[in-house]
mmCIF file of C-alpha atoms in Angstrom:
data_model
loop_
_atom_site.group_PDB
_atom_site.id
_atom_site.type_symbol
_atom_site.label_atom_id
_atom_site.label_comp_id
_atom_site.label_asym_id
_atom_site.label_seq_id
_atom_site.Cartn_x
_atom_site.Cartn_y
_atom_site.Cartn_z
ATOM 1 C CA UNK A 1 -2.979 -21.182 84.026
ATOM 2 C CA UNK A 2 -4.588 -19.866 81.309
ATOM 3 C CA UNK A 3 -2.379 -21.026 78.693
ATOM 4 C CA UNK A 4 -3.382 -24.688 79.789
ATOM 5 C CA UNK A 5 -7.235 -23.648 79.608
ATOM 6 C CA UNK A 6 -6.698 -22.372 76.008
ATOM 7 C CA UNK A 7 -4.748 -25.287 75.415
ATOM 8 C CA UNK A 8 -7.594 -27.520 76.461
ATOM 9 C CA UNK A 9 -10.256 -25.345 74.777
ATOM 10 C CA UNK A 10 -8.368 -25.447 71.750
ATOM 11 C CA UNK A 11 -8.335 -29.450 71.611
ATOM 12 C CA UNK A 12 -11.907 -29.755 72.498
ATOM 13 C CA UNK A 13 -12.578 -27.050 69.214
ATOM 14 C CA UNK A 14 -9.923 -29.689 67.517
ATOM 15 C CA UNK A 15 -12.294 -32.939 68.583
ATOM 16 C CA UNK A 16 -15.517 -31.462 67.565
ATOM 17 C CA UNK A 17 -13.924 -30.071 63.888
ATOM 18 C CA UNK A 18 -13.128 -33.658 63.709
ATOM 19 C CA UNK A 19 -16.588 -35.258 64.749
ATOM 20 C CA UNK A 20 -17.735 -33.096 62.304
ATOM 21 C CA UNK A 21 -15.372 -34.625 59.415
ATOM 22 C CA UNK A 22 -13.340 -31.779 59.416
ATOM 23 C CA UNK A 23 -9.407 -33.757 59.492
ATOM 24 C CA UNK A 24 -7.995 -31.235 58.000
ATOM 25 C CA UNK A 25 -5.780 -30.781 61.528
ATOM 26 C CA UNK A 26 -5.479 -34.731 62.212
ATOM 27 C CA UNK A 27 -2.334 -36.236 61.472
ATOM 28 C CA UNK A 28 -2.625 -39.924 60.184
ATOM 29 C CA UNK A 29 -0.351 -42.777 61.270
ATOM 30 C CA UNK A 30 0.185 -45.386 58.924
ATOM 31 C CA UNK A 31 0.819 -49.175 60.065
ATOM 32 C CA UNK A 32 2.375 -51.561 58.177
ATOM 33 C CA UNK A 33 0.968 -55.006 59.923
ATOM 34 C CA UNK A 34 2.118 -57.382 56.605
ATOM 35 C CA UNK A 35 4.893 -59.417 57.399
ATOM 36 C CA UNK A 36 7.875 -58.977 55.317
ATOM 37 C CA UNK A 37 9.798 -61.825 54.461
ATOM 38 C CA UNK A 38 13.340 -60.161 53.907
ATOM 39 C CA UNK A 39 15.262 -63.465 52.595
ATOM 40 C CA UNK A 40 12.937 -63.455 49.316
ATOM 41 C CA UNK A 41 13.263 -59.710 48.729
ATOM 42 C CA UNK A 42 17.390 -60.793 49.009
ATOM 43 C CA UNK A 43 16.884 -63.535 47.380
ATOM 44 C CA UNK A 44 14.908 -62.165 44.117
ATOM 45 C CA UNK A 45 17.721 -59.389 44.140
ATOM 46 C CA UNK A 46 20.115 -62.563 43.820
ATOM 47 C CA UNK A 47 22.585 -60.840 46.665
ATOM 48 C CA UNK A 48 24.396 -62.170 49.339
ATOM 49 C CA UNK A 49 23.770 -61.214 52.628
ATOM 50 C CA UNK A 50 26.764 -59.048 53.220
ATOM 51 C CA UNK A 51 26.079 -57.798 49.638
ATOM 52 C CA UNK A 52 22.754 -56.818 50.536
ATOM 53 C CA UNK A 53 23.894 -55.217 53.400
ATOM 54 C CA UNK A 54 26.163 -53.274 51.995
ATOM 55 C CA UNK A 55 24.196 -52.261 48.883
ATOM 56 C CA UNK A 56 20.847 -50.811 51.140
ATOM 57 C CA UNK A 57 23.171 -49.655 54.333
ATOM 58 C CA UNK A 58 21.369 -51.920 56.540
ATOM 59 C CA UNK A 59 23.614 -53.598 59.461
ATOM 60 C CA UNK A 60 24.737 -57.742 58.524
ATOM 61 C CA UNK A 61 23.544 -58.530 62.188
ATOM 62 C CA UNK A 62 19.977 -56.641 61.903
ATOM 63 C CA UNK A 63 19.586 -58.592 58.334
ATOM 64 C CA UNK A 64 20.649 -61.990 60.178
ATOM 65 C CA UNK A 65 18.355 -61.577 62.736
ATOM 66 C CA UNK A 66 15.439 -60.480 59.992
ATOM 67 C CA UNK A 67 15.608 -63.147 58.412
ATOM 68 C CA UNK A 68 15.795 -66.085 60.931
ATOM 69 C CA UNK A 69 13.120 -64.474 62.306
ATOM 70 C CA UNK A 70 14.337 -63.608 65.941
ATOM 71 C CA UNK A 71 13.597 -59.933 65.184
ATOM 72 C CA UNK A 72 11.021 -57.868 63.217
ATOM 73 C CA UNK A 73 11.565 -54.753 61.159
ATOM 74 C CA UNK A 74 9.963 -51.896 62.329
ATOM 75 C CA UNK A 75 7.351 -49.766 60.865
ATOM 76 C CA UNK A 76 10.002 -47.529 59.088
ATOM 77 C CA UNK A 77 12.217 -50.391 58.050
ATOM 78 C CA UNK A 78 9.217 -52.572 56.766
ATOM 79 C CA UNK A 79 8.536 -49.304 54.572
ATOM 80 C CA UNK A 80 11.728 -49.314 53.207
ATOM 81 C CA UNK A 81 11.941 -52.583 52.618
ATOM 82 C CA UNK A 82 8.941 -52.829 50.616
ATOM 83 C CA UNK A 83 10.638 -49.990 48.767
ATOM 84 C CA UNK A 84 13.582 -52.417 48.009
ATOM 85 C CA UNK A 85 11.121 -54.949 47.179
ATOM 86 C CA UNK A 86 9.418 -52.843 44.404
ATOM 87 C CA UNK A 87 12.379 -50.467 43.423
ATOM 88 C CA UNK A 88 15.720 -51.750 44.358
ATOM 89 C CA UNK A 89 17.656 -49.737 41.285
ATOM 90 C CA UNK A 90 16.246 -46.511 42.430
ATOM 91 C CA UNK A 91 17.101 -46.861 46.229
ATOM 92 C CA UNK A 92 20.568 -48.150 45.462
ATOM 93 C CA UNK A 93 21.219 -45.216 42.826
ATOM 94 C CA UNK A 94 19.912 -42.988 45.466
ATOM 95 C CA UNK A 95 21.952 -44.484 48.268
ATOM 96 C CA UNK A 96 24.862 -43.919 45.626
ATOM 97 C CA UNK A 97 24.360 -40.328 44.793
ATOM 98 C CA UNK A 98 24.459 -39.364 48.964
ATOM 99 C CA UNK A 99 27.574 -41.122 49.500
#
């Protein structure tokens, strides 16, 4: 029982360090809200679908669906979309040199 009091102490210490603009302990969530349209990052890479697929390792079916809009990227595949977006070369050679 103890354990759980120290545990509880220990968050209430946490709580006040951060009231007190100490974050040095906080651990910060980013969230991507900005809709990405995936056809125009394909399309300004002037690949296929299948081609895109295949060149960033993401499924032809997830793509599809991207990009007619019945489902969303998530947070992590927003992220590394944008990352397409901005530095396709770099992903692809990267991509290349783990295969």
């Amino acid at each position: 029982m103890a354990e759980i009091g120290d545990s509880i102490l220990q968050g209430i210490n946490e709580a006040i360090e951060y009231v007190n603009g100490d974050t040095s302990k906080s651990i910060v969530h980013t969230i991507i809200n900005k809709q990405i349209d995936v056809k125009k990052i394909r399309d300004k890479l002037g690949l296929s679908q299948a081609k895109f697929s295949q060149t960033f390792a993401i499924s032809l079916s997830t793509l599809q669906k991207w990009e007619a809009k019945t489902r969303n990227p998530d947070g992590a595949a927003k992220a590394y979309l944008l990352l397409i977006a901005e530095h396709p070369n770099m992903v692809k050679d990267t991509l290349e040199n783990v295969a």
